[in-house]
Amino acid sequence: GAVVSQHPSRVICKSGTSVKIECRSLDFQATTMFWYRQFPKKSLMLMATSNEGSKATYEQGVEKDKFLINHASLTLSTLTVTSAHPEDSSFYICSATGPGNTIYFGEGSWLTVV
Amino acid sequence: TQLLEQSPQFLSIQEGENLTVYCNSSSVFSSLQWYRQEPGEGPVLLVTVVTGGEVKKLKRLTFQFGDARKDSSLHITAAQPGDTGLYLCADLTSNTGKLIFGQGTTLQVKP
């Protein structure tokens, strides 16, 4: 069945470095994907809409230069957290709409910045 | 900017008890969805409601959508430890799959 896969599932990086998270739709094409951020015991907060072949649309308050989104193909969107700081530590999760307008979520990626 | 408020934010009950979670929006829902999420996993869709006044049942879960399409409730009968998790209401704001989530209700059901 349709699946959305994220990689890596867990990553630890040092402050000041950048880290990339991938979101792939495995057997369907997605012109639009979404990136969410979630703090422990909190809800999912929409960060941005990833648009294939064009710039991402960021939600109010989300720094586009901090969270770089690239949607270079119909099956892959990437989120790069640049110059990471400990406060960027969070659970990041993507979603895409597949066949039958079903929303599929990735497995999520835990980012820890030390 | 749409605001979705859920109440209560935290709920701890004993197995067998009933509970209700509420979701209120500052504006009319496009399409309301309820999700359940466990730590470290993606949310799992429970139900989608579209029509004002709609009631849907999923085993021990009953979902109601307000007539004005600005509020909803989730009622669980005879809660079980397996119901433990984070319950989220969300507005499906576009046909592309964009979701605006409520604040969430963390439910703990003790055996």
CSV table of N, CA and C in Angstrom, one decimal, chain A residues 32 34 36 38 42-44 46 59-60 91 93 97 101 103 105-107 110, chain B residues 1 33 35 37 40-43 86 88 92 96-103:
chain,number,residue,atom,x,y,z
A,32,THR,N,2.6,17.9,-3.5
A,32,THR,CA,2.5,18.7,-2.2
A,32,THR,C,2.8,17.7,-1.1
A,34,PHE,N,3.8,18.1,3.4
A,34,PHE,CA,3.7,19.0,4.5
A,34,PHE,C,4.7,18.6,5.6
A,36,TYR,N,5.7,19.0,9.7
A,36,TYR,CA,5.2,19.4,11.0
A,36,TYR,C,6.3,19.2,12.0
A,38,GLN,N,6.8,18.8,16.3
A,38,GLN,CA,6.1,18.4,17.5
A,38,GLN,C,7.0,18.3,18.7
A,42,LYS,N,3.1,17.7,23.1
A,42,LYS,CA,2.4,18.8,22.5
A,42,LYS,C,1.8,18.3,21.2
A,43,SER,N,1.1,19.2,20.5
A,43,SER,CA,0.4,18.9,19.3
A,43,SER,C,1.4,19.1,18.1
A,44,LEU,N,0.9,18.7,16.9
A,44,LEU,CA,1.7,18.9,15.7
A,44,LEU,C,1.5,20.3,15.2
A,46,LEU,N,2.1,22.8,12.0
A,46,LEU,CA,2.4,22.9,10.6
A,46,LEU,C,3.5,23.9,10.4
A,59,GLU,N,4.5,28.7,7.2
A,59,GLU,CA,3.5,29.2,8.1
A,59,GLU,C,4.1,30.4,8.9
A,60,GLN,N,3.2,31.2,9.4
A,60,GLN,CA,3.7,32.4,10.1
A,60,GLN,C,4.5,32.0,11.3
A,91,PHE,N,10.6,16.6,17.4
A,91,PHE,CA,10.1,15.5,16.5
A,91,PHE,C,9.6,16.2,15.2
A,93,ILE,N,7.9,15.6,11.5
A,93,ILE,CA,7.1,14.6,10.7
A,93,ILE,C,6.5,15.2,9.5
A,97,THR,N,-0.5,13.4,0.6
A,97,THR,CA,-1.8,12.9,0.2
A,97,THR,C,-1.6,11.9,-0.9
A,101,ASN,N,-7.2,10.4,-1.9
A,101,ASN,CA,-7.1,11.6,-0.9
A,101,ASN,C,-6.8,11.1,0.5
A,103,ILE,N,-4.4,10.8,3.6
A,103,ILE,CA,-3.2,11.4,4.1
A,103,ILE,C,-2.3,10.4,4.7
A,105,PHE,N,1.3,9.8,6.8
A,105,PHE,CA,2.3,10.4,7.6
A,105,PHE,C,3.6,9.6,7.5
A,106,GLY,N,4.7,10.2,7.5
A,106,GLY,CA,6.0,9.5,7.7
A,106,GLY,C,6.1,9.0,9.1
A,107,GLU,N,7.2,8.3,9.4
A,107,GLU,CA,7.4,7.7,10.7
A,107,GLU,C,7.9,8.7,11.7
A,110,TRP,N,13.3,12.1,15.0
A,110,TRP,CA,13.7,12.8,16.3
A,110,TRP,C,15.1,13.5,16.0
B,1,THR,N,-6.0,33.8,11.6
B,1,THR,CA,-5.4,32.5,11.8
B,1,THR,C,-6.3,31.6,12.7
B,33,GLN,N,-11.2,16.3,11.3
B,33,GLN,CA,-10.7,14.9,11.5
B,33,GLN,C,-10.2,14.8,12.9
B,35,TYR,N,-7.7,12.3,15.2
B,35,TYR,CA,-6.5,11.4,15.2
B,35,TYR,C,-6.2,11.0,16.6
B,37,GLN,N,-2.6,9.5,18.5
B,37,GLN,CA,-1.1,9.4,18.2
B,37,GLN,C,-0.5,8.8,19.5
B,40,GLY,N,6.3,9.1,19.4
B,40,GLY,CA,7.3,8.7,18.5
B,40,GLY,C,6.7,8.1,17.2
B,41,GLU,N,5.4,8.2,17.0
B,41,GLU,CA,4.8,7.7,15.8
B,41,GLU,C,3.9,8.7,15.2
B,42,GLY,N,3.5,8.5,13.9
B,42,GLY,CA,2.6,9.4,13.2
B,42,GLY,C,1.2,9.2,13.7
B,43,PRO,N,0.4,10.3,13.6
B,43,PRO,CA,-1.0,10.2,14.0
B,43,PRO,C,-1.8,9.2,13.1
B,86,LEU,N,-2.4,10.4,22.6
B,86,LEU,CA,-2.7,11.8,22.4
B,86,LEU,C,-3.8,11.9,21.3
B,88,LEU,N,-6.1,14.1,18.9
B,88,LEU,CA,-5.9,15.4,18.2
B,88,LEU,C,-7.1,15.6,17.2
B,92,LEU,N,-9.0,19.8,8.1
B,92,LEU,CA,-8.4,19.5,6.8
B,92,LEU,C,-8.7,20.7,5.9
B,96,THR,N,-5.3,19.4,-0.7
B,96,THR,CA,-3.9,18.9,-0.8
B,96,THR,C,-3.5,18.1,0.4
B,97,GLY,N,-4.3,18.2,1.5
B,97,GLY,CA,-4.0,17.5,2.7
B,97,GLY,C,-3.4,18.4,3.8
B,98,LYS,N,-3.5,19.7,3.7
B,98,LYS,CA,-3.0,20.5,4.7
B,98,LYS,C,-3.9,20.4,6.0
B,99,LEU,N,-3.2,20.2,7.1
B,99,LEU,CA,-4.0,20.0,8.4
B,99,LEU,C,-3.5,21.0,9.4
B,100,ILE,N,-4.5,21.6,10.1
B,100,ILE,CA,-4.3,22.4,11.2
B,100,ILE,C,-4.8,21.7,12.4
B,101,PHE,N,-3.9,21.4,13.4
B,101,PHE,CA,-4.2,20.5,14.5
B,101,PHE,C,-4.6,21.4,15.7
B,102,GLY,N,-5.5,20.8,16.5
B,102,GLY,CA,-5.8,21.3,17.8
B,102,GLY,C,-4.6,21.1,18.8
B,103,GLN,N,-4.8,21.6,20.0
B,103,GLN,CA,-3.7,21.5,21.0
B,103,GLN,C,-3.5,20.1,21.5
